[in-house]
Amino acid sequence: MTKKIFSGVQPTGNLHLGNYLGAIKNFTKLQNDNKNNCIFCVVDLHSITVYQDPKLLKKNVRETAATFIACGIDPSKSIIFNQSSVPAHSEAAWILGCISRMGWLNRMTQFKEKAGKDKEKASIGLYVYPILMAADILLYDTTHVPVGNDQKQHLELCRDIAQKFNNDFDKKDFLKVPEPLIQENFSRIMSLKNGLNKMSKSDPSDASRINLTDTRDQIINKIKKAKTDNSFMPESIIELKNRPEINNLIEIYSSFTDEDLEKSLKNLSGKSFSDLKNLISEILVEEIEPIGKKINELLKDKDYLDNILLEGSVKANNIADKKVQEIKKIIGLT
Ligand code: AQP
């Protein structure tokens, strides 16, 4: 069966190891299975749900596109485009917002986390962002969405919206109900400084994350300084409980070695945290440093990147505009 893959990354700068392991690495694998049709979107409209410096936004869009390409996404095989260049996304989001229920959005934990204690001051965009995400996905008849575990709840909401639309307008299967594709051997990559927070672009501490553009020395230093604890290397999964920083380091290790946690723990048996950190640094330097170099190389040619995004937006527009016109017809607007 041909899978239709759609996923997006926000151009909020500092793309990191969590974005790579949770999402982008998988994008490349899916693309390289020739049976799949892949669309990868730089979701700039999502990024402005929190303030973005207008002088940096365009640069960050290019940097995200460059990261996709540096990680192996091939613009001749996959569509790469920028969300705001395809107006159907905003139009469909409004319509789907009218289908969605407040109660559904009120359950979204990411809003609660990102809005923090002062919900009243969060933007309306941040609150309704999962509806825009649903529009992104549904416009392309997406069958599978590769995302990090943190986006699972938004995917479930997207499925609810699609089903409600199909039911309300008696259009069975018109909006395709997508499946999430989530990495199995870890849930989320966490901050190197606090294993209870996810590794995030917006964490003010650069030491909390491995950026995809970090140099060899930066990678080695950050891993060396990553928080551990005073106990020994765990021998079993049970011993990982309540040790979030150790759990995180072992999950990072096992996601690169493609082993499950149990196998990794066996391999690491008798080793020190410093041995583990050396192993992780070696793997990261080998896999991440070349990506960073490629990103920097690609960023030198702005015209090339702008052209890729333009060509992608023409292709995406053809698909999305047709779908939004069908949606408008179904609900009686045209
Ligand atoms: N720590 C993570 N572990 C695993 N997957 C992650 N993703 C993000 N952080 C982790 C996955 O990366 C994809 C793109 O994420 P995004 O840029 O759209 O937004 P985000 O999830 O809000 O990422 P950040 O880094 O936390 O950005 P900021 O700080 O700007 O909000 C998604 O598939 C996500 O699951």
mmCIF file of C-alpha atoms and ligand atoms in Angstrom:
data_model
loop_
_atom_site.group_PDB
_atom_site.id
_atom_site.type_symbol
_atom_site.label_atom_id
_atom_site.label_comp_id
_atom_site.label_asym_id
_atom_site.label_seq_id
_atom_site.Cartn_x
_atom_site.Cartn_y
_atom_site.Cartn_z
ATOM 1 C CA MET A 1 0.000 0.000 0.000
ATOM 2 C CA THR A 2 1.291 3.493 -0.820
ATOM 3 C CA LYS A 3 1.591 5.483 2.363
ATOM 4 C CA LYS A 4 0.959 9.200 2.185
ATOM 5 C CA ILE A 5 3.264 10.770 4.713
ATOM 6 C CA PHE A 6 2.965 14.320 6.056
ATOM 7 C CA SER A 7 4.869 15.943 8.890
ATOM 8 C CA GLY A 8 6.053 19.386 9.911
ATOM 9 C CA VAL A 9 8.762 21.082 11.914
ATOM 10 C CA GLN A 10 8.558 24.602 13.314
ATOM 11 C CA PRO A 11 11.177 27.109 12.150
ATOM 12 C CA THR A 12 12.025 28.184 15.671
ATOM 13 C CA GLY A 13 15.809 27.825 15.273
ATOM 14 C CA ASN A 14 18.157 25.452 17.104
ATOM 15 C CA LEU A 15 16.908 22.187 15.653
ATOM 16 C CA HIS A 16 18.165 19.529 18.008
ATOM 17 C CA LEU A 17 18.699 15.865 18.703
ATOM 18 C CA GLY A 18 15.073 15.447 19.865
ATOM 19 C CA ASN A 19 13.743 16.798 16.569
ATOM 20 C CA TYR A 20 16.179 14.508 14.741
ATOM 21 C CA LEU A 21 15.510 11.261 16.616
ATOM 22 C CA GLY A 22 11.820 11.939 17.226
ATOM 23 C CA ALA A 23 10.985 13.051 13.721
ATOM 24 C CA ILE A 24 13.449 13.971 10.962
ATOM 25 C CA LYS A 25 15.533 10.779 10.974
ATOM 26 C CA ASN A 26 12.347 8.845 10.442
ATOM 27 C CA PHE A 27 11.279 11.202 7.613
ATOM 28 C CA THR A 28 14.339 10.133 5.649
ATOM 29 C CA LYS A 29 13.717 6.421 6.240
ATOM 30 C CA LEU A 30 10.115 6.783 5.099
ATOM 31 C CA GLN A 31 11.138 8.699 2.001
ATOM 32 C CA ASN A 32 13.710 6.090 1.077
ATOM 33 C CA ASP A 33 11.035 3.431 1.015
ATOM 34 C CA ASN A 34 10.009 4.163 -2.554
ATOM 35 C CA LYS A 35 6.435 3.084 -1.943
ATOM 36 C CA ASN A 36 5.742 6.224 0.099
ATOM 37 C CA ASN A 37 4.688 9.711 -1.023
ATOM 38 C CA CYS A 38 6.191 12.188 1.423
ATOM 39 C CA ILE A 39 5.458 15.824 2.178
ATOM 40 C CA PHE A 40 7.555 17.705 4.734
ATOM 41 C CA CYS A 41 6.455 21.136 5.795
ATOM 42 C CA VAL A 42 8.224 24.002 7.528
ATOM 43 C CA VAL A 43 5.333 25.048 9.733
ATOM 44 C CA ASP A 44 5.947 28.778 10.073
ATOM 45 C CA LEU A 45 2.316 29.543 10.970
ATOM 46 C CA HIS A 46 2.683 27.261 13.985
ATOM 47 C CA SER A 47 5.868 28.990 15.038
ATOM 48 C CA ILE A 48 4.173 32.403 15.364
ATOM 49 C CA THR A 49 1.868 31.072 18.097
ATOM 50 C CA VAL A 50 4.657 32.436 20.279
ATOM 51 C CA TYR A 51 6.477 35.650 19.342
ATOM 52 C CA GLN A 52 9.102 35.235 16.635
ATOM 53 C CA ASP A 53 11.543 37.962 15.724
ATOM 54 C CA PRO A 54 10.479 38.997 12.171
ATOM 55 C CA LYS A 55 14.140 39.477 11.261
ATOM 56 C CA LEU A 56 14.913 35.852 12.095
ATOM 57 C CA LEU A 57 11.835 34.016 10.862
ATOM 58 C CA LYS A 58 12.801 33.792 7.195
ATOM 59 C CA LYS A 59 16.328 32.719 8.162
ATOM 60 C CA ASN A 60 14.903 30.005 10.412
ATOM 61 C CA VAL A 61 12.604 28.794 7.626
ATOM 62 C CA ARG A 62 15.634 28.366 5.345
ATOM 63 C CA GLU A 63 17.569 26.707 8.141
ATOM 64 C CA THR A 64 14.777 24.181 8.698
ATOM 65 C CA ALA A 65 14.624 23.413 4.964
ATOM 66 C CA ALA A 66 18.426 23.064 4.941
ATOM 67 C CA THR A 67 18.185 20.684 7.910
ATOM 68 C CA PHE A 68 15.655 18.502 6.098
ATOM 69 C CA ILE A 69 17.976 18.253 3.105
ATOM 70 C CA ALA A 70 21.109 17.745 5.214
ATOM 71 C CA CYS A 71 19.374 14.866 7.009
ATOM 72 C CA GLY A 72 18.719 13.144 3.686
ATOM 73 C CA ILE A 73 15.357 14.447 2.499
ATOM 74 C CA ASP A 74 15.628 14.687 -1.256
ATOM 75 C CA PRO A 75 13.531 17.457 -2.850
ATOM 76 C CA SER A 76 13.282 15.435 -6.052
ATOM 77 C CA LYS A 77 11.535 12.637 -4.117
ATOM 78 C CA SER A 78 9.656 14.516 -1.375
ATOM 79 C CA ILE A 79 7.775 17.798 -1.333
ATOM 80 C CA ILE A 80 9.423 20.355 0.967
ATOM 81 C CA PHE A 81 7.481 23.576 1.436
ATOM 82 C CA ASN A 82 6.646 26.392 3.777
ATOM 83 C CA GLN A 83 3.179 26.317 5.374
ATOM 84 C CA SER A 84 2.305 30.018 4.929
ATOM 85 C CA SER A 85 2.900 29.772 1.177
ATOM 86 C CA VAL A 86 -0.149 27.504 0.832
ATOM 87 C CA PRO A 87 -3.252 29.488 1.868
ATOM 88 C CA ALA A 88 -5.461 26.373 2.018
ATOM 89 C CA HIS A 89 -3.939 25.532 5.419
ATOM 90 C CA SER A 90 -5.365 28.650 7.080
ATOM 91 C CA GLU A 91 -8.675 28.341 5.279
ATOM 92 C CA ALA A 92 -9.160 24.686 6.209
ATOM 93 C CA ALA A 93 -8.089 25.419 9.797
ATOM 94 C CA TRP A 94 -10.931 27.920 10.180
ATOM 95 C CA ILE A 95 -13.492 25.468 8.822
ATOM 96 C CA LEU A 96 -12.207 22.589 10.962
ATOM 97 C CA GLY A 97 -12.196 24.913 13.970
ATOM 98 C CA CYS A 98 -15.938 25.197 13.517
ATOM 99 C CA ILE A 99 -16.199 21.374 13.645
ATOM 100 C CA SER A 100 -13.945 21.014 16.700
ATOM 101 C CA ARG A 101 -15.194 21.212 20.294
ATOM 102 C CA MET A 102 -13.764 23.372 23.090
ATOM 103 C CA GLY A 103 -13.703 20.328 25.372
ATOM 104 C CA TRP A 104 -11.333 18.551 23.002
ATOM 105 C CA LEU A 105 -8.867 21.447 22.980
ATOM 106 C CA ASN A 106 -9.113 21.906 26.730
ATOM 107 C CA ARG A 107 -7.589 18.463 27.155
ATOM 108 C CA MET A 108 -4.406 19.244 25.193
ATOM 109 C CA THR A 109 -1.493 18.908 27.567
ATOM 110 C CA GLN A 110 1.010 20.695 25.315
ATOM 111 C CA PHE A 111 -1.036 23.905 25.583
ATOM 112 C CA LYS A 112 -1.019 23.590 29.356
ATOM 113 C CA GLU A 113 2.765 23.045 29.350
ATOM 114 C CA LYS A 114 3.563 25.841 26.897
ATOM 115 C CA ALA A 115 1.090 28.371 28.323
ATOM 116 C CA GLY A 116 2.426 27.725 31.821
ATOM 117 C CA LYS A 117 0.702 29.174 34.855
ATOM 118 C CA ASP A 118 -0.622 32.285 33.149
ATOM 119 C CA LYS A 119 -2.999 30.796 30.580
ATOM 120 C CA GLU A 120 -4.817 34.111 30.125
ATOM 121 C CA LYS A 121 -1.696 35.581 28.544
ATOM 122 C CA ALA A 122 -1.138 32.768 26.029
ATOM 123 C CA SER A 123 -2.059 33.521 22.424
ATOM 124 C CA ILE A 124 -5.296 32.209 20.942
ATOM 125 C CA GLY A 125 -3.076 30.733 18.229
ATOM 126 C CA LEU A 126 -1.277 28.566 20.774
ATOM 127 C CA TYR A 127 -4.634 27.267 21.997
ATOM 128 C CA VAL A 128 -6.026 26.422 18.545
ATOM 129 C CA TYR A 129 -2.718 25.250 17.029
ATOM 130 C CA PRO A 130 -3.765 21.558 17.035
ATOM 131 C CA ILE A 131 -6.609 22.471 14.651
ATOM 132 C CA LEU A 132 -4.165 24.035 12.196
ATOM 133 C CA MET A 133 -2.078 20.896 12.569
ATOM 134 C CA ALA A 134 -5.153 18.801 11.713
ATOM 135 C CA ALA A 135 -5.747 20.954 8.611
ATOM 136 C CA ASP A 136 -2.096 20.482 7.552
ATOM 137 C CA ILE A 137 -2.483 16.725 7.714
ATOM 138 C CA LEU A 138 -6.004 16.280 6.351
ATOM 139 C CA LEU A 139 -5.533 18.454 3.251
ATOM 140 C CA TYR A 140 -3.122 15.898 1.804
ATOM 141 C CA ASP A 141 -5.190 12.722 2.467
ATOM 142 C CA THR A 142 -2.313 11.733 4.740
ATOM 143 C CA THR A 143 -2.316 8.113 5.877
ATOM 144 C CA HIS A 144 0.680 8.274 8.239
ATOM 145 C CA VAL A 145 2.221 11.048 10.339
ATOM 146 C CA PRO A 146 5.747 10.536 11.729
ATOM 147 C CA VAL A 147 5.964 12.634 14.898
ATOM 148 C CA GLY A 148 7.580 12.554 18.293
ATOM 149 C CA ASN A 149 5.622 11.066 21.175
ATOM 150 C CA ASP A 150 4.840 14.604 22.412
ATOM 151 C CA GLN A 151 2.549 15.078 19.394
ATOM 152 C CA LYS A 152 0.519 11.884 19.892
ATOM 153 C CA GLN A 153 -2.370 13.688 21.564
ATOM 154 C CA HIS A 154 -2.607 16.219 18.718
ATOM 155 C CA LEU A 155 -2.763 13.352 16.234
ATOM 156 C CA GLU A 156 -5.643 11.822 18.179
ATOM 157 C CA LEU A 157 -7.442 15.162 18.012
ATOM 158 C CA CYS A 158 -6.850 15.259 14.250
ATOM 159 C CA ARG A 159 -8.456 11.824 13.948
ATOM 160 C CA ASP A 160 -11.475 13.004 15.986
ATOM 161 C CA ILE A 161 -11.871 16.088 13.787
ATOM 162 C CA ALA A 162 -11.737 14.006 10.580
ATOM 163 C CA GLN A 163 -14.293 11.529 11.895
ATOM 164 C CA LYS A 164 -16.653 14.254 13.092
ATOM 165 C CA PHE A 165 -16.468 16.057 9.734
ATOM 166 C CA ASN A 166 -17.201 12.823 7.846
ATOM 167 C CA ASN A 167 -20.129 12.047 10.186
ATOM 168 C CA ASP A 168 -21.608 15.550 10.273
ATOM 169 C CA PHE A 169 -21.678 15.803 6.484
ATOM 170 C CA ASP A 170 -22.354 12.134 5.793
ATOM 171 C CA LYS A 171 -19.168 11.770 3.754
ATOM 172 C CA LYS A 172 -17.683 8.460 4.822
ATOM 173 C CA ASP A 173 -13.870 8.396 4.365
ATOM 174 C CA PHE A 174 -13.757 11.848 2.726
ATOM 175 C CA LEU A 175 -11.226 13.089 5.262
ATOM 176 C CA LYS A 176 -8.725 10.274 5.719
ATOM 177 C CA VAL A 177 -8.159 9.312 9.345
ATOM 178 C CA PRO A 178 -4.337 9.249 9.734
ATOM 179 C CA GLU A 179 -2.178 6.893 11.794
ATOM 180 C CA PRO A 180 0.705 8.190 13.922
ATOM 181 C CA LEU A 181 4.192 6.762 13.347
ATOM 182 C CA ILE A 182 6.024 7.102 16.633
ATOM 183 C CA GLN A 183 9.491 5.831 17.516
ATOM 184 C CA GLU A 184 9.261 2.734 19.652
ATOM 185 C CA ASN A 185 12.519 2.601 21.573
ATOM 186 C CA PHE A 186 12.086 5.939 23.354
ATOM 187 C CA SER A 187 9.282 8.321 24.175
ATOM 188 C CA ARG A 188 10.861 11.780 24.179
ATOM 189 C CA ILE A 189 14.443 12.946 24.229
ATOM 190 C CA MET A 190 14.843 14.966 27.393
ATOM 191 C CA SER A 191 16.984 17.945 28.357
ATOM 192 C CA LEU A 192 20.596 17.085 29.189
ATOM 193 C CA LYS A 193 20.287 19.291 32.276
ATOM 194 C CA ASN A 194 16.941 18.111 33.623
ATOM 195 C CA GLY A 195 15.576 14.728 32.645
ATOM 196 C CA LEU A 196 12.029 15.818 33.470
ATOM 197 C CA ASN A 197 11.903 18.491 30.724
ATOM 198 C CA LYS A 198 11.870 17.627 27.064
ATOM 199 C CA MET A 199 14.822 18.685 24.939
ATOM 200 C CA SER A 200 13.489 21.810 23.312
ATOM 201 C CA LYS A 201 14.557 24.584 20.931
ATOM 202 C CA SER A 202 13.200 27.227 23.260
ATOM 203 C CA ASP A 203 15.052 26.067 26.402
ATOM 204 C CA PRO A 204 17.178 29.107 27.314
ATOM 205 C CA SER A 205 20.091 26.828 28.209
ATOM 206 C CA ASP A 206 22.037 25.815 25.101
ATOM 207 C CA ALA A 207 23.723 23.118 27.201
ATOM 208 C CA SER A 208 20.346 21.393 27.590
ATOM 209 C CA ARG A 209 20.337 20.218 23.983
ATOM 210 C CA ILE A 210 22.562 18.950 21.185
ATOM 211 C CA ASN A 211 21.899 21.288 18.277
ATOM 212 C CA LEU A 212 22.207 19.724 14.863
ATOM 213 C CA THR A 213 24.760 22.424 14.000
ATOM 214 C CA ASP A 214 26.963 21.797 17.046
ATOM 215 C CA THR A 215 30.634 21.162 16.348
ATOM 216 C CA ARG A 216 32.504 18.072 17.502
ATOM 217 C CA ASP A 217 33.849 19.920 20.573
ATOM 218 C CA GLN A 218 30.450 21.305 21.521
ATOM 219 C CA ILE A 219 28.903 17.836 21.282
ATOM 220 C CA ILE A 220 31.626 16.253 23.413
ATOM 221 C CA ASN A 221 31.448 19.040 26.032
ATOM 222 C CA LYS A 222 27.672 18.980 26.321
ATOM 223 C CA ILE A 223 27.571 15.207 26.722
ATOM 224 C CA LYS A 224 30.431 15.336 29.239
ATOM 225 C CA LYS A 225 28.470 17.867 31.317
ATOM 226 C CA ALA A 226 25.104 16.097 30.951
ATOM 227 C CA LYS A 227 23.505 15.499 34.336
ATOM 228 C CA THR A 228 23.796 11.991 35.825
ATOM 229 C CA ASP A 229 23.388 10.765 39.401
ATOM 230 C CA ASN A 230 25.531 9.247 42.134
ATOM 231 C CA SER A 231 24.377 5.694 41.696
ATOM 232 C CA PHE A 232 25.679 2.919 39.384
ATOM 233 C CA MET A 233 24.814 1.927 35.843
ATOM 234 C CA PRO A 234 21.385 0.258 36.020
ATOM 235 C CA GLU A 235 21.213 -3.435 35.177
ATOM 236 C CA SER A 236 17.495 -3.603 34.435
ATOM 237 C CA ILE A 237 14.623 -1.462 33.213
ATOM 238 C CA ILE A 238 13.134 -1.363 36.728
ATOM 239 C CA GLU A 239 16.331 0.266 37.994
ATOM 240 C CA LEU A 240 15.791 3.114 35.519
ATOM 241 C CA LYS A 241 12.685 4.220 37.380
ATOM 242 C CA ASN A 242 12.983 7.657 38.977
ATOM 243 C CA ARG A 243 16.349 8.203 37.263
ATOM 244 C CA PRO A 244 15.221 10.430 34.371
ATOM 245 C CA GLU A 245 18.674 11.672 33.338
ATOM 246 C CA ILE A 246 20.142 8.165 33.165
ATOM 247 C CA ASN A 247 17.057 6.904 31.361
ATOM 248 C CA ASN A 248 17.478 9.697 28.818
ATOM 249 C CA LEU A 249 21.152 8.965 28.139
ATOM 250 C CA ILE A 250 20.457 5.262 27.716
ATOM 251 C CA GLU A 251 17.527 5.984 25.410
ATOM 252 C CA ILE A 252 19.721 8.252 23.281
ATOM 253 C CA TYR A 253 22.330 5.487 23.125
ATOM 254 C CA SER A 254 19.809 2.796 22.266
ATOM 255 C CA SER A 255 18.049 4.842 19.609
ATOM 256 C CA PHE A 256 21.337 5.165 17.721
ATOM 257 C CA THR A 257 22.324 1.543 18.150
ATOM 258 C CA ASP A 258 18.793 0.444 17.184
ATOM 259 C CA GLU A 259 18.661 -1.848 20.203
ATOM 260 C CA ASP A 260 15.848 -2.028 22.696
ATOM 261 C CA LEU A 261 16.514 -0.757 26.220
ATOM 262 C CA GLU A 262 17.019 -4.234 27.626
ATOM 263 C CA LYS A 263 19.729 -5.080 25.090
ATOM 264 C CA SER A 264 21.426 -1.710 25.680
ATOM 265 C CA LEU A 265 21.455 -2.259 29.423
ATOM 266 C CA LYS A 266 23.066 -5.638 28.859
ATOM 267 C CA ASN A 267 25.769 -4.094 26.658
ATOM 268 C CA LEU A 268 26.415 -1.343 29.167
ATOM 269 C CA SER A 269 26.615 -3.669 32.142
ATOM 270 C CA GLY A 270 29.662 -2.920 34.320
ATOM 271 C CA LYS A 271 30.423 0.326 32.487
ATOM 272 C CA SER A 272 30.643 3.733 34.153
ATOM 273 C CA PHE A 273 28.607 6.829 33.195
ATOM 274 C CA SER A 274 31.769 8.272 31.786
ATOM 275 C CA ASP A 275 32.091 5.202 29.477
ATOM 276 C CA LEU A 276 28.461 5.691 28.441
ATOM 277 C CA LYS A 277 29.064 9.367 27.716
ATOM 278 C CA ASN A 278 32.125 8.525 25.613
ATOM 279 C CA LEU A 279 30.092 6.026 23.604
ATOM 280 C CA ILE A 280 27.299 8.547 23.038
ATOM 281 C CA SER A 281 29.745 11.298 22.064
ATOM 282 C CA GLU A 282 31.412 9.028 19.523
ATOM 283 C CA ILE A 283 28.092 8.095 17.935
ATOM 284 C CA LEU A 284 26.861 11.698 17.912
ATOM 285 C CA VAL A 285 30.056 13.096 16.438
ATOM 286 C CA GLU A 286 29.873 10.489 13.686
ATOM 287 C CA GLU A 287 26.208 11.059 12.819
ATOM 288 C CA ILE A 288 25.404 14.653 13.806
ATOM 289 C CA GLU A 289 28.578 16.576 12.971
ATOM 290 C CA PRO A 290 28.361 15.853 9.196
ATOM 291 C CA ILE A 291 24.723 16.990 9.248
ATOM 292 C CA GLY A 292 25.738 20.294 10.845
ATOM 293 C CA LYS A 293 28.460 20.828 8.247
ATOM 294 C CA LYS A 294 25.990 20.128 5.433
ATOM 295 C CA ILE A 295 23.444 22.558 6.951
ATOM 296 C CA ASN A 296 26.062 25.320 7.051
ATOM 297 C CA GLU A 297 27.108 24.546 3.469
ATOM 298 C CA LEU A 298 23.482 24.669 2.234
ATOM 299 C CA LEU A 299 22.808 27.942 4.059
ATOM 300 C CA LYS A 300 25.418 29.645 1.898
ATOM 301 C CA ASP A 301 23.118 29.253 -1.115
ATOM 302 C CA LYS A 302 19.895 31.082 -0.194
ATOM 303 C CA ASP A 303 18.602 31.036 -3.782
ATOM 304 C CA TYR A 304 18.864 27.257 -3.919
ATOM 305 C CA LEU A 305 16.866 26.879 -0.685
ATOM 306 C CA ASP A 306 14.266 29.481 -1.717
ATOM 307 C CA ASN A 307 13.820 27.679 -5.000
ATOM 308 C CA ILE A 308 13.283 24.297 -3.325
ATOM 309 C CA LEU A 309 10.635 25.895 -1.091
ATOM 310 C CA LEU A 310 8.984 27.628 -4.045
ATOM 311 C CA GLU A 311 8.834 24.472 -6.152
ATOM 312 C CA GLY A 312 7.480 22.571 -3.149
ATOM 313 C CA SER A 313 4.807 25.173 -2.499
ATOM 314 C CA VAL A 314 3.540 24.948 -6.087
ATOM 315 C CA LYS A 315 3.164 21.158 -5.762
ATOM 316 C CA ALA A 316 1.590 21.391 -2.287
ATOM 317 C CA ASN A 317 -0.763 24.139 -3.409
ATOM 318 C CA ASN A 318 -2.088 21.973 -6.242
ATOM 319 C CA ILE A 319 -3.065 19.230 -3.805
ATOM 320 C CA ALA A 320 -4.263 21.360 -0.892
ATOM 321 C CA ASP A 321 -6.294 23.850 -2.882
ATOM 322 C CA LYS A 322 -8.256 21.053 -4.580
ATOM 323 C CA LYS A 323 -9.062 19.522 -1.185
ATOM 324 C CA VAL A 324 -10.144 22.773 0.437
ATOM 325 C CA GLN A 325 -12.427 23.506 -2.531
ATOM 326 C CA GLU A 326 -14.047 20.072 -2.005
ATOM 327 C CA ILE A 327 -14.427 20.816 1.707
ATOM 328 C CA LYS A 328 -16.128 24.140 0.924
ATOM 329 C CA LYS A 329 -18.484 22.429 -1.497
ATOM 330 C CA ILE A 330 -19.417 19.746 1.037
ATOM 331 C CA ILE A 331 -20.285 22.267 3.734
ATOM 332 C CA GLY A 332 -22.274 24.419 1.306
ATOM 333 C CA LEU A 333 -19.998 27.430 0.988
ATOM 334 C CA THR A 334 -19.706 27.070 -2.776
HETATM 335 N N1 AQP B 1 12.472 16.241 22.781
HETATM 336 C C1 AQP B 1 11.902 15.630 21.753
HETATM 337 N N2 AQP B 1 11.923 14.277 21.665
HETATM 338 C C2 AQP B 1 11.359 13.645 20.605
HETATM 339 N N3 AQP B 1 10.747 14.294 19.588
HETATM 340 C C3 AQP B 1 10.712 15.641 19.643
HETATM 341 N N4 AQP B 1 10.198 16.568 18.817
HETATM 342 C C4 AQP B 1 10.415 17.814 19.326
HETATM 343 N N5 AQP B 1 11.076 17.713 20.493
HETATM 344 C C5 AQP B 1 11.276 16.380 20.714
HETATM 345 C C6 AQP B 1 9.531 16.252 17.561
HETATM 346 O O1 AQP B 1 10.118 17.061 16.542
HETATM 347 C C7 AQP B 1 9.119 17.388 15.590
HETATM 348 C C8 AQP B 1 9.178 18.848 15.311
HETATM 349 O O2 AQP B 1 8.866 19.565 16.484
HETATM 350 P P1 AQP B 1 8.478 21.073 16.353
HETATM 351 O O3 AQP B 1 9.636 21.856 15.929
HETATM 352 O O4 AQP B 1 7.337 21.233 15.458
HETATM 353 O O5 AQP B 1 7.954 21.562 17.740
HETATM 354 P P2 AQP B 1 8.075 21.145 19.195
HETATM 355 O O6 AQP B 1 7.578 19.768 19.406
HETATM 356 O O7 AQP B 1 7.397 22.215 19.982
HETATM 357 O O8 AQP B 1 9.647 21.169 19.406
HETATM 358 P P3 AQP B 1 10.490 21.993 20.399
HETATM 359 O O9 AQP B 1 11.901 21.672 20.159
HETATM 360 O O10 AQP B 1 10.007 21.833 21.804
HETATM 361 O O11 AQP B 1 10.285 23.468 19.906
HETATM 362 P P4 AQP B 1 9.847 24.734 20.678
HETATM 363 O O12 AQP B 1 10.796 24.882 21.810
HETATM 364 O O13 AQP B 1 9.985 25.816 19.645
HETATM 365 O O14 AQP B 1 8.436 24.529 21.119
HETATM 366 C C9 AQP B 1 7.774 16.934 16.142
HETATM 367 O O15 AQP B 1 7.391 15.733 15.503
HETATM 368 C C10 AQP B 1 8.064 16.687 17.590
HETATM 369 O O16 AQP B 1 7.253 15.650 18.095
#
